[in-house]
Amino acid sequence: MRHTSHHLRVKPPDCGNSDAQNGWVCLNRHLDLAEYAVMTLVLGIDSSTQSNKAELRRIDTGELIATGRGRHPATSPPRSEQDPRAWWSALTEALAPLADHLAEVSAISVAGQQHGLVLLDSAGEPLRPAKLWNDTESAPQATAMVSSAGAANWARACGSVPVASITITKLAWVAEHEPELLDRIAHAMLPHDYLTYRLTGRVVTDRGDASGTGWWSPITGTYRPDLLEAAGLDAGLIERFPSVLQPLEIAGEVGDNDLGLLRRPSSPRAPATTWPGPSASASPSATSPCRSAPRVRPTRSARCRRPTRPAPSPGSPTPPAATSHSSPP
């Protein structure tokens, strides 16, 4: 199983809507010390198979401030399923010990498991429990796909050969065993995408998450209807998949959700990022002060470029310097 993370960054005080749309303009000016003083922490969230873990660190020193944990329901393969709403409850539980510090959060990085299948109806409610990456009930569907199209053809088309952990096999399992659900699917997404959806209200994903589904090509950067057909699925299901964000594209604004996480005059924003490990709070884009709003961007190509700021006026404090990062290969 691969693990990805979406990085969210809080919009600094007094950023207008035009700044929110640009994402860079807001920091292209001198921010005084009072503005920086309320944005001193970064929050890392790791939503794995077993639990949701949260960690707060100082943005300047990396000092650990507080941690929390909320457990997910236990699973037992071959059927490994969880109610997506349990992940949200676990996140709320994990953030409870951090409540006194959440007003100081300037950036959030959410790491999440890949490959699982989440099906939502038109109201955004789960149609069934999510099949996780380690659910192996779709092994017969995976075998049938490889037999019909060939392993080499699958690898050339999407970079993966179907096995039970790949998302397309799980959707094929639903089509075979629970066909009555297909017409009710409004959105088909991954567990990571579900958390982004709950935070922002938008159905989006990133290239890293999409590359593990079996229905998206990292070569062309597009969904492949022919792969759905090869799996015995209706090609029209593509219309129900998330939009795939580019590395620096904004995923959406964090809403007034029941976490009460970032209720402040300036709303945070979210970008889509894939990260190869669970250490969300340590990811470069989460800790760098060069972005003006939370974003969710695919991590392997995430970079933090230095915004241009006018020179500070005499006697005014100097804001922290922006940094530049290249993600690991």
Tab-separated table of C-alpha atoms in Angstrom:
chain	number	residue	atom	x	y	z
A	1	MET	CA	0.000	0.000	0.000
A	2	ARG	CA	1.217	3.489	-0.799
A	3	HIS	CA	0.503	6.382	1.531
A	4	THR	CA	-0.260	9.889	0.313
A	5	SER	CA	-0.777	13.258	1.920
A	6	HIS	CA	-2.775	16.369	1.065
A	7	HIS	CA	-1.264	19.580	2.350
A	8	LEU	CA	-3.571	22.336	3.541
A	9	ARG	CA	-2.419	25.846	4.303
A	10	VAL	CA	-4.199	28.604	6.215
A	11	LYS	CA	-4.753	31.917	4.496
A	12	PRO	CA	-2.980	34.729	6.367
A	13	PRO	CA	-5.099	37.494	7.903
A	14	ASP	CA	-6.519	40.178	5.623
A	15	CYS	CA	-6.104	38.222	2.380
A	16	GLY	CA	-8.927	39.148	0.054
A	17	ASN	CA	-10.689	36.901	-2.434
A	18	SER	CA	-8.368	37.884	-5.255
A	19	ASP	CA	-5.421	36.775	-3.138
A	20	ALA	CA	-7.164	33.493	-2.395
A	21	GLN	CA	-7.624	32.847	-6.103
A	22	ASN	CA	-4.009	33.610	-6.906
A	23	GLY	CA	-2.435	31.795	-3.995
A	24	TRP	CA	0.798	33.797	-4.240
A	25	VAL	CA	-0.243	37.443	-4.221
A	26	CYS	CA	-1.134	37.568	-0.549
A	27	LEU	CA	2.455	36.983	0.594
A	28	ASN	CA	3.867	39.396	-1.957
A	29	ARG	CA	3.813	42.098	0.673
A	30	HIS	CA	5.362	42.631	4.073
A	31	LEU	CA	3.459	40.956	6.917
A	32	ASP	CA	3.899	42.475	10.349
A	33	LEU	CA	4.801	40.492	13.450
A	34	ALA	CA	1.230	40.407	14.739
A	35	GLU	CA	0.095	38.560	11.613
A	36	TYR	CA	2.800	35.922	11.952
A	37	ALA	CA	2.238	35.574	15.695
A	38	VAL	CA	-1.120	33.842	15.235
A	39	MET	CA	0.237	31.371	12.641
A	40	THR	CA	3.003	29.527	14.450
A	41	LEU	CA	2.067	25.838	14.247
A	42	VAL	CA	1.682	23.142	11.599
A	43	LEU	CA	-0.709	20.230	12.012
A	44	GLY	CA	0.093	16.789	10.643
A	45	ILE	CA	-2.735	14.253	10.271
A	46	ASP	CA	-2.096	10.605	9.406
A	47	SER	CA	-5.259	8.676	8.530
A	48	SER	CA	-4.118	5.073	8.198
A	49	THR	CA	-5.889	1.742	8.252
A	50	GLN	CA	-5.830	1.436	12.040
A	51	SER	CA	-6.128	4.973	13.358
A	52	ASN	CA	-6.064	8.695	12.802
A	53	LYS	CA	-3.076	10.415	14.373
A	54	ALA	CA	-2.572	14.157	14.780
A	55	GLU	CA	0.585	16.039	15.653
A	56	LEU	CA	1.276	19.740	16.205
A	57	ARG	CA	4.730	21.231	15.700
A	58	ARG	CA	6.180	24.712	15.645
A	59	ILE	CA	6.639	25.988	12.129
A	60	ASP	CA	10.044	27.532	12.854
A	61	THR	CA	11.803	24.925	15.021
A	62	GLY	CA	9.874	21.691	14.488
A	63	GLU	CA	9.299	21.388	18.244
A	64	LEU	CA	6.548	18.897	19.112
A	65	ILE	CA	3.672	20.684	20.872
A	66	ALA	CA	0.906	18.089	21.212
A	67	THR	CA	-0.333	14.780	19.814
A	68	GLY	CA	-3.645	12.963	19.599
A	69	ARG	CA	-5.025	9.689	18.291
A	70	GLY	CA	-8.405	8.290	17.310
A	71	ARG	CA	-8.814	4.618	16.494
A	72	HIS	CA	-10.496	3.243	13.378
A	73	PRO	CA	-12.696	0.140	13.466
A	74	ALA	CA	-10.686	-3.082	13.309
A	75	THR	CA	-10.769	-5.039	10.046
A	76	SER	CA	-9.950	-8.619	9.185
A	77	PRO	CA	-9.138	-9.580	5.580
A	78	PRO	CA	-10.219	-11.044	3.253
A	79	ARG	CA	-13.070	-8.581	3.900
A	80	SER	CA	-11.475	-5.371	5.140
A	81	GLU	CA	-14.062	-2.585	5.205
A	82	GLN	CA	-14.692	0.568	7.236
A	83	ASP	CA	-17.435	3.182	7.314
A	84	PRO	CA	-15.821	6.390	5.959
A	85	ARG	CA	-17.675	8.387	8.594
A	86	ALA	CA	-15.617	6.571	11.222
A	87	TRP	CA	-12.480	8.265	9.841
A	88	TRP	CA	-14.043	11.667	10.450
A	89	SER	CA	-15.029	10.681	13.991
A	90	ALA	CA	-11.485	9.462	14.611
A	91	LEU	CA	-10.087	12.750	13.340
A	92	THR	CA	-12.310	14.640	15.758
A	93	GLU	CA	-11.095	12.410	18.587
A	94	ALA	CA	-7.465	12.848	17.573
A	95	LEU	CA	-7.776	16.637	17.560
A	96	ALA	CA	-9.424	16.864	20.979
A	97	PRO	CA	-6.109	16.954	22.938
A	98	LEU	CA	-4.879	19.667	20.541
A	99	ALA	CA	-7.891	21.959	20.974
A	100	ASP	CA	-6.106	24.678	22.954
A	101	HIS	CA	-3.582	25.214	20.137
A	102	LEU	CA	-5.660	24.875	16.970
A	103	ALA	CA	-6.184	28.623	16.599
A	104	GLU	CA	-2.435	28.916	15.969
A	105	VAL	CA	-2.374	26.450	13.076
A	106	SER	CA	-1.072	27.920	9.823
A	107	ALA	CA	-0.808	24.754	7.741
A	108	ILE	CA	-2.207	21.244	7.699
A	109	SER	CA	-0.865	18.121	6.022
A	110	VAL	CA	-3.208	15.156	5.801
A	111	ALA	CA	-1.615	11.797	5.016
A	112	GLY	CA	-3.979	9.031	3.963
A	113	GLN	CA	-4.088	5.454	2.764
A	114	GLN	CA	-4.436	4.770	-0.946
A	115	HIS	CA	-6.279	2.286	-3.161
A	116	GLY	CA	-9.471	1.844	-1.104
A	117	LEU	CA	-12.881	2.441	-2.704
A	118	VAL	CA	-15.359	4.982	-1.299
A	119	LEU	CA	-18.761	5.268	-2.981
A	120	LEU	CA	-20.976	8.262	-2.162
A	121	ASP	CA	-24.540	9.082	-3.131
A	122	SER	CA	-25.785	12.461	-4.342
A	123	ALA	CA	-26.043	13.702	-0.750
A	124	GLY	CA	-22.417	12.830	-0.065
A	125	GLU	CA	-23.295	9.861	2.141
A	126	PRO	CA	-21.514	6.495	1.829
A	127	LEU	CA	-23.485	3.899	-0.132
A	128	ARG	CA	-21.626	1.065	1.574
A	129	PRO	CA	-18.547	0.557	3.760
A	130	ALA	CA	-15.286	1.440	2.019
A	131	LYS	CA	-13.269	-1.490	0.732
A	132	LEU	CA	-9.714	-0.868	1.940
A	133	TRP	CA	-6.419	-1.577	0.206
A	134	ASN	CA	-5.992	-4.869	2.116
A	135	ASP	CA	-9.449	-6.203	1.225
A	136	THR	CA	-8.761	-9.229	-0.985
A	137	GLU	CA	-12.310	-10.214	-1.965
A	138	SER	CA	-11.702	-8.787	-5.446
A	139	ALA	CA	-8.882	-11.223	-6.238
A	140	PRO	CA	-11.071	-13.134	-8.755
A	141	GLN	CA	-11.891	-9.870	-10.558
A	142	ALA	CA	-8.176	-8.999	-10.708
A	143	THR	CA	-7.342	-12.398	-12.173
A	144	ALA	CA	-10.051	-12.019	-14.815
A	145	MET	CA	-8.756	-8.586	-15.853
A	146	VAL	CA	-5.205	-9.828	-16.329
A	147	SER	CA	-6.401	-12.899	-18.206
A	148	SER	CA	-8.536	-10.880	-20.616
A	149	ALA	CA	-6.216	-7.947	-21.370
A	150	GLY	CA	-2.764	-9.201	-20.406
A	151	ALA	CA	-0.439	-8.000	-17.661
A	152	ALA	CA	1.873	-6.152	-20.058
A	153	ASN	CA	-1.003	-4.201	-21.587
A	154	TRP	CA	-2.250	-3.134	-18.165
A	155	ALA	CA	1.236	-2.047	-17.133
A	156	ARG	CA	1.666	0.025	-20.297
A	157	ALA	CA	-1.766	1.607	-19.925
A	158	CYS	CA	-1.762	2.654	-16.282
A	159	GLY	CA	1.542	1.580	-14.735
A	160	SER	CA	-0.052	-1.185	-12.645
A	161	VAL	CA	-1.091	-4.793	-13.114
A	162	PRO	CA	-4.437	-5.437	-11.375
A	163	VAL	CA	-4.276	-7.236	-8.051
A	164	ALA	CA	-6.871	-7.258	-5.285
A	165	SER	CA	-5.475	-4.078	-3.701
A	166	ILE	CA	-5.987	-1.934	-6.837
A	167	THR	CA	-9.158	0.167	-6.802
A	168	ILE	CA	-10.538	-0.890	-10.174
A	169	THR	CA	-10.835	-4.499	-8.989
A	170	LYS	CA	-12.906	-3.360	-5.987
A	171	LEU	CA	-15.325	-1.462	-8.208
A	172	ALA	CA	-15.608	-4.555	-10.404
A	173	TRP	CA	-16.435	-6.580	-7.286
A	174	VAL	CA	-19.230	-4.143	-6.390
A	175	ALA	CA	-20.572	-4.336	-9.953
A	176	GLU	CA	-20.720	-8.118	-9.726
A	177	HIS	CA	-22.026	-8.538	-6.187
A	178	GLU	CA	-23.978	-5.332	-5.519
A	179	PRO	CA	-25.050	-4.116	-8.999
A	180	GLU	CA	-28.027	-2.242	-7.563
A	181	LEU	CA	-25.602	0.361	-6.190
A	182	LEU	CA	-24.095	1.377	-9.532
A	183	ASP	CA	-26.867	3.755	-10.586
A	184	ARG	CA	-26.771	5.423	-7.162
A	185	ILE	CA	-23.066	6.272	-7.291
A	186	ALA	CA	-22.563	10.028	-7.469
A	187	HIS	CA	-18.871	9.967	-6.544
A	188	ALA	CA	-16.286	7.184	-6.523
A	189	MET	CA	-13.128	8.139	-4.683
A	190	LEU	CA	-10.321	6.981	-2.424
A	191	PRO	CA	-10.186	7.217	1.396
A	192	HIS	CA	-7.772	10.120	1.129
A	193	ASP	CA	-10.106	11.953	-1.229
A	194	TYR	CA	-12.986	11.484	1.209
A	195	LEU	CA	-11.178	13.445	3.926
A	196	THR	CA	-10.439	16.218	1.436
A	197	TYR	CA	-14.115	16.179	0.442
A	198	ARG	CA	-15.223	16.478	4.069
A	199	LEU	CA	-12.817	19.380	4.632
A	200	THR	CA	-13.426	21.306	1.417
A	201	GLY	CA	-16.688	20.042	-0.086
A	202	ARG	CA	-14.922	19.393	-3.401
A	203	VAL	CA	-14.464	16.045	-5.139
A	204	VAL	CA	-10.806	16.158	-6.146
A	205	THR	CA	-7.776	13.911	-6.055
A	206	ASP	CA	-4.078	14.115	-6.906
A	207	ARG	CA	-1.895	12.341	-9.428
A	208	GLY	CA	-0.344	10.055	-6.826
A	209	ASP	CA	-3.709	8.794	-5.593
A	210	ALA	CA	-5.115	8.499	-9.119
A	211	SER	CA	-2.109	6.477	-10.287
A	212	GLY	CA	-3.025	3.655	-7.912
A	213	THR	CA	-6.600	3.197	-9.104
A	214	GLY	CA	-6.055	1.220	-12.309
A	215	TRP	CA	-8.298	3.563	-14.319
A	216	TRP	CA	-5.976	6.580	-14.726
A	217	SER	CA	-2.825	6.882	-16.817
A	218	PRO	CA	0.185	8.756	-15.375
A	219	ILE	CA	1.551	8.922	-18.922
A	220	THR	CA	-1.366	10.771	-20.530
A	221	GLY	CA	-2.673	12.295	-17.284
A	222	THR	CA	-6.202	11.169	-18.127
A	223	TYR	CA	-8.809	8.637	-17.059
A	224	ARG	CA	-8.964	5.611	-19.351
A	225	PRO	CA	-12.502	4.504	-20.318
A	226	ASP	CA	-11.025	1.522	-22.145
A	227	LEU	CA	-9.601	0.223	-18.865
A	228	LEU	CA	-13.029	0.354	-17.253
A	229	GLU	CA	-14.416	-1.589	-20.185
A	230	ALA	CA	-11.585	-4.112	-19.892
A	231	ALA	CA	-12.681	-4.591	-16.286
A	232	GLY	CA	-16.279	-5.204	-17.375
A	233	LEU	CA	-17.424	-1.789	-16.142
A	234	ASP	CA	-19.403	1.003	-17.799
A	235	ALA	CA	-17.033	3.620	-19.227
A	236	GLY	CA	-19.534	6.290	-18.162
A	237	LEU	CA	-18.449	5.805	-14.550
A	238	ILE	CA	-15.554	8.150	-15.339
A	239	GLU	CA	-17.978	11.044	-14.893
A	240	ARG	CA	-18.212	10.119	-11.223
A	241	PHE	CA	-14.480	10.143	-10.540
A	242	PRO	CA	-12.706	13.106	-8.876
A	243	SER	CA	-10.984	15.845	-10.822
A	244	VAL	CA	-7.231	15.214	-10.836
A	245	LEU	CA	-5.333	18.250	-9.599
A	246	GLN	CA	-1.983	19.411	-10.850
A	247	PRO	CA	0.893	19.804	-8.344
A	248	LEU	CA	0.209	23.446	-7.438
A	249	GLU	CA	-3.522	23.588	-8.112
A	250	ILE	CA	-5.774	24.634	-5.232
A	251	ALA	CA	-8.205	21.924	-4.136
A	252	GLY	CA	-10.661	24.160	-2.322
A	253	GLU	CA	-11.444	26.154	0.765
A	254	VAL	CA	-11.777	24.436	4.115
A	255	GLY	CA	-15.354	24.882	5.253
A	256	ASP	CA	-17.042	25.497	8.576
A	257	ASN	CA	-17.047	21.816	9.500
A	258	ASP	CA	-17.883	20.245	12.826
A	259	LEU	CA	-14.234	19.983	13.799
A	260	GLY	CA	-14.266	23.683	14.612
A	261	LEU	CA	-10.652	23.464	13.472
A	262	LEU	CA	-10.046	26.714	11.686
A	263	ARG	CA	-12.963	28.982	12.502
A	264	ARG	CA	-11.357	32.346	12.008
A	265	PRO	CA	-12.100	35.393	9.836
A	266	SER	CA	-9.827	34.113	7.071
A	267	SER	CA	-10.739	30.670	5.756
A	268	PRO	CA	-8.017	28.139	5.014
A	269	ARG	CA	-7.565	26.534	1.644
A	270	ALA	CA	-6.565	23.059	0.628
A	271	PRO	CA	-4.111	21.712	-2.127
A	272	ALA	CA	-3.712	17.970	-3.293
A	273	THR	CA	-0.409	16.262	-2.542
A	274	THR	CA	0.955	12.775	-2.682
A	275	TRP	CA	3.651	12.002	-0.151
A	276	PRO	CA	5.438	8.646	0.009
A	277	GLY	CA	5.331	8.353	3.804
A	278	PRO	CA	3.091	9.054	6.793
A	279	SER	CA	5.109	11.881	8.384
A	280	ALA	CA	2.722	14.633	7.378
A	281	SER	CA	4.011	17.299	9.711
A	282	ALA	CA	7.530	16.934	8.310
A	283	SER	CA	6.646	17.370	4.654
A	284	PRO	CA	8.313	20.393	3.057
A	285	SER	CA	5.190	22.005	1.674
A	286	ALA	CA	3.419	21.769	5.012
A	287	THR	CA	6.119	23.613	6.923
A	288	SER	CA	7.204	26.162	4.346
A	289	PRO	CA	5.747	29.658	4.859
A	290	CYS	CA	5.812	30.489	1.159
A	291	ARG	CA	2.176	29.633	0.416
A	292	SER	CA	-0.707	31.858	1.315
A	293	ALA	CA	-3.457	29.262	1.652
A	294	PRO	CA	-3.928	25.553	2.364
A	295	ARG	CA	-3.507	23.527	-0.795
A	296	VAL	CA	-3.725	19.898	-1.698
A	297	ARG	CA	-1.131	19.125	-4.336
A	298	PRO	CA	0.504	15.906	-5.566
A	299	THR	CA	3.744	15.721	-3.575
A	300	ARG	CA	6.322	14.100	-5.746
A	301	SER	CA	6.499	17.256	-7.831
A	302	ALA	CA	5.666	19.719	-5.073
A	303	ARG	CA	7.921	22.737	-4.933
A	304	CYS	CA	7.866	25.824	-2.831
A	305	ARG	CA	8.904	28.897	-4.754
A	306	ARG	CA	9.966	32.112	-3.119
A	307	PRO	CA	7.368	34.900	-3.416
A	308	THR	CA	8.599	38.411	-4.091
A	309	ARG	CA	8.061	40.780	-1.175
A	310	PRO	CA	8.674	44.507	-1.134
A	311	ALA	CA	11.376	45.676	1.240
A	312	PRO	CA	10.123	46.203	4.807
A	313	SER	CA	9.793	49.700	6.090
A	314	PRO	CA	12.505	50.946	8.514
A	315	GLY	CA	12.125	49.509	11.992
A	316	SER	CA	9.566	46.875	11.005
A	317	PRO	CA	10.154	43.190	11.866
A	318	THR	CA	11.461	40.880	9.155
A	319	PRO	CA	9.120	38.008	8.276
A	320	PRO	CA	10.418	34.424	8.007
A	321	ALA	CA	12.169	33.638	4.733
A	322	ALA	CA	10.464	31.375	2.223
A	323	THR	CA	12.254	28.147	1.390
A	324	SER	CA	12.582	26.033	-1.707
A	325	HIS	CA	12.106	22.265	-1.753
A	326	SER	CA	12.201	19.543	-4.312
A	327	SER	CA	10.342	16.379	-3.443
A	328	PRO	CA	12.115	13.006	-3.397
A	329	PRO	CA	12.106	10.985	-6.596
